[in-house]
Structure formats: C-alpha cells, structure tokens
C-alpha cells in the first residue's frame, strides 16, 4: 500500500518547530510496522480553519491522480478545522477509493470505522471556534 502522510501545525511558534518532524517519525514507524510504503509527505504550517493550504491542496490533487492508496494523519483536526472543507476532503477520497487513517484511532476506513466522520468534523471546527474566543478574550483582558 502506498501512503500519503499529512502533517500540520498552526503557527511558526518556537513551541511547534519540532512537531512536524515528530509527526513524520510517528508515521514512518506506523507505516514500517504495516509493511507499507510512503508515497509522499505533505506538510503545512497554517491554521486548519484555512482552506488555502499548499500541502493539503497538493495532497487532494494527488489523490485525484490516484498517486496513493491511503492518507494518514495524526488526528482528524490535522486535516481540517473547517466543516465544509472536511466534507470536501471526505468526498474527494471516497470518489477516488482512497482510505483514511488517523493515528489516534478515531478514523480508519480500512476497518470501516468512519461512521463518526461528521462528529469529528464538527468537533474540530468547534474547537477552533472556542480557541478563537479564548484568544480574543485574553487580548481584551490585557
């Protein structure tokens, strides 16, 4: 099986500088244990609420070209924190017979455990909204 790996962080803050390499190491170990291969690694340093992410856009284009069989992400929120985009992602991979696995175990279409996709899409978007409210409140308090 050929795997696409997607790693994302939201900001270029110092605290997140090691996150993408750490995510990639997790993917490499997981894929090696399965006996699969990495077809491509896609990364972004941008909010998951944004639909304009170069790495994600390329991943979707390559999915349409069927360059891999599976997309692997650390958790659902790495893919998107935008509900509408989450469904666009889902529809693209379904139309192209590509599986999706999150390393946190919430989604694995190989095991047919994607029935809660909508719930995870909503939770990711809701968390982004709540985080935005917290940040704005903090700035106002200062």
CSV table of C-alpha atoms in Angstrom, one decimal:
chain,number,residue,atom,x,y,z
A,1,UNK,CA,0.0,0.0,0.0
A,2,UNK,CA,1.2,3.5,-0.9
A,3,UNK,CA,0.7,6.0,1.8
A,4,UNK,CA,0.3,9.8,1.8
A,5,UNK,CA,1.4,11.4,5.0
A,6,UNK,CA,-0.1,14.7,6.1
A,7,UNK,CA,1.4,16.7,9.0
A,8,UNK,CA,0.4,20.2,10.0
A,9,UNK,CA,0.9,22.8,12.7
A,10,UNK,CA,-0.9,26.0,13.1
A,11,UNK,CA,1.9,28.5,13.6
A,12,UNK,CA,5.6,29.0,13.3
A,13,UNK,CA,5.9,29.5,17.1
A,14,UNK,CA,9.0,28.1,18.6
A,15,UNK,CA,7.0,25.5,20.6
A,16,UNK,CA,5.7,23.9,17.4
A,17,UNK,CA,9.1,23.8,15.5
A,18,UNK,CA,9.6,20.1,16.3
A,19,UNK,CA,6.0,19.0,15.8
A,20,UNK,CA,6.1,18.2,12.1
A,21,UNK,CA,9.3,16.1,12.3
A,22,UNK,CA,7.8,14.3,15.3
A,23,UNK,CA,4.6,13.6,13.4
A,24,UNK,CA,6.5,12.3,10.4
A,25,UNK,CA,8.5,10.0,12.7
A,26,UNK,CA,5.3,8.5,14.1
A,27,UNK,CA,4.0,7.9,10.5
A,28,UNK,CA,7.3,6.3,9.4
A,29,UNK,CA,7.2,3.9,12.3
A,30,UNK,CA,3.5,3.1,11.7
A,31,UNK,CA,3.9,2.5,8.0
A,32,UNK,CA,7.1,0.4,8.5
A,33,UNK,CA,5.2,-1.8,11.0
A,34,UNK,CA,2.5,-2.4,8.5
A,35,UNK,CA,4.9,-3.2,5.7
A,36,UNK,CA,3.6,-0.3,3.6
A,37,UNK,CA,5.5,2.5,1.8
A,38,UNK,CA,5.4,6.3,1.9
A,39,UNK,CA,4.4,7.7,-1.5
A,40,UNK,CA,4.6,11.3,-0.4
A,41,UNK,CA,4.8,13.5,2.7
A,42,UNK,CA,2.7,16.7,2.7
A,43,UNK,CA,3.1,19.4,5.3
A,44,UNK,CA,1.6,22.8,6.2
A,45,UNK,CA,2.3,25.5,8.7
A,46,UNK,CA,-1.1,27.1,8.7
A,47,UNK,CA,-4.4,27.0,10.6
A,48,UNK,CA,-6.6,24.1,9.9
A,49,UNK,CA,-9.5,26.5,9.5
A,50,UNK,CA,-7.9,27.7,6.3
A,51,UNK,CA,-8.9,26.0,3.1
A,52,UNK,CA,-5.9,27.5,1.3
A,53,UNK,CA,-3.0,25.3,2.4
A,54,UNK,CA,-0.4,24.3,-0.2
A,55,UNK,CA,0.4,20.9,1.2
A,56,UNK,CA,-3.3,20.0,1.6
A,57,UNK,CA,-4.2,21.3,-1.9
A,58,UNK,CA,-1.4,19.2,-3.4
A,59,UNK,CA,-2.5,16.2,-1.4
A,60,UNK,CA,-6.0,16.5,-2.8
A,61,UNK,CA,-4.7,16.9,-6.4
A,62,UNK,CA,-2.5,13.8,-6.0
A,63,UNK,CA,-5.5,11.9,-4.5
A,64,UNK,CA,-7.4,12.7,-7.7
A,65,UNK,CA,-4.5,11.4,-9.7
A,66,UNK,CA,-4.6,8.2,-7.5
A,67,UNK,CA,-0.9,8.5,-6.5
A,68,UNK,CA,-1.5,6.7,-3.2
A,69,UNK,CA,-3.9,4.3,-1.5
A,70,UNK,CA,-4.1,5.7,2.0
A,71,UNK,CA,-3.9,9.1,3.7
A,72,UNK,CA,-2.5,9.0,7.2
A,73,UNK,CA,-2.8,11.9,9.7
A,74,UNK,CA,-2.0,12.1,13.4
A,75,UNK,CA,-5.6,13.1,14.2
A,76,UNK,CA,-8.6,14.4,12.4
A,77,UNK,CA,-8.0,18.0,13.3
A,78,UNK,CA,-4.7,18.0,11.5
A,79,UNK,CA,-6.7,17.5,8.2
A,80,UNK,CA,-9.2,20.3,8.9
A,81,UNK,CA,-10.9,22.5,11.4
A,82,UNK,CA,-13.4,23.7,8.8
A,83,UNK,CA,-16.6,21.7,8.5
A,84,UNK,CA,-17.3,22.4,4.8
A,85,UNK,CA,-13.7,21.6,3.8
A,86,UNK,CA,-13.8,18.4,5.9
A,87,UNK,CA,-16.6,17.1,3.7
A,88,UNK,CA,-14.8,18.2,0.6
A,89,UNK,CA,-11.8,16.1,1.8
A,90,UNK,CA,-14.1,13.1,2.5
A,91,UNK,CA,-15.8,13.3,-0.8
A,92,UNK,CA,-12.5,13.5,-2.7
A,93,UNK,CA,-11.1,10.5,-1.1
A,94,UNK,CA,-14.3,8.5,-1.4
A,95,UNK,CA,-14.6,9.3,-5.1
A,96,UNK,CA,-11.0,8.1,-5.6
A,97,UNK,CA,-11.2,5.0,-3.4
A,98,UNK,CA,-8.5,6.3,-1.0
A,99,UNK,CA,-8.5,5.2,2.6
A,100,UNK,CA,-8.0,7.5,5.5
A,101,UNK,CA,-6.4,6.6,8.9
A,102,UNK,CA,-5.8,8.7,11.9
A,103,UNK,CA,-3.1,7.5,14.3
A,104,UNK,CA,-5.3,8.4,17.3
A,105,UNK,CA,-7.7,5.7,16.2
A,106,UNK,CA,-10.7,7.8,15.5
A,107,UNK,CA,-11.0,7.0,11.8
A,108,UNK,CA,-9.8,4.0,9.9
A,109,UNK,CA,-11.7,3.4,6.7
A,110,UNK,CA,-9.8,0.1,6.2
A,111,UNK,CA,-11.7,-1.1,9.3
A,112,UNK,CA,-14.9,0.7,8.3
A,113,UNK,CA,-14.6,3.0,11.3
A,114,UNK,CA,-15.5,6.2,9.6
A,115,UNK,CA,-19.2,6.4,10.6
A,116,UNK,CA,-18.4,9.2,13.0
A,117,UNK,CA,-16.7,11.4,10.4
A,118,UNK,CA,-19.3,14.1,10.8
A,119,UNK,CA,-18.9,14.2,14.5
A,120,UNK,CA,-15.1,14.6,14.3
A,121,UNK,CA,-15.5,17.3,11.6
A,122,UNK,CA,-17.9,19.2,13.9
A,123,UNK,CA,-15.7,18.7,17.0
A,124,UNK,CA,-12.6,20.0,15.1
A,125,UNK,CA,-14.4,23.1,13.9
A,126,UNK,CA,-16.0,23.7,17.3
A,127,UNK,CA,-12.6,23.6,19.0
A,128,UNK,CA,-11.2,26.1,16.5
A,129,UNK,CA,-14.1,28.5,17.3
A,130,UNK,CA,-13.7,28.0,21.1
A,131,UNK,CA,-10.0,28.7,20.8
A,132,UNK,CA,-10.6,31.8,18.8
A,133,UNK,CA,-13.0,33.1,21.5
A,134,UNK,CA,-10.4,32.3,24.3
A,135,UNK,CA,-7.6,34.2,22.4
A,136,UNK,CA,-9.9,37.2,21.8
A,137,UNK,CA,-10.9,37.3,25.4
A,138,UNK,CA,-7.3,37.1,26.5
A,139,UNK,CA,-6.4,40.1,24.3
A,140,UNK,CA,-9.3,42.1,25.6
A,141,UNK,CA,-8.4,41.4,29.2
A,142,UNK,CA,-4.8,42.6,28.6
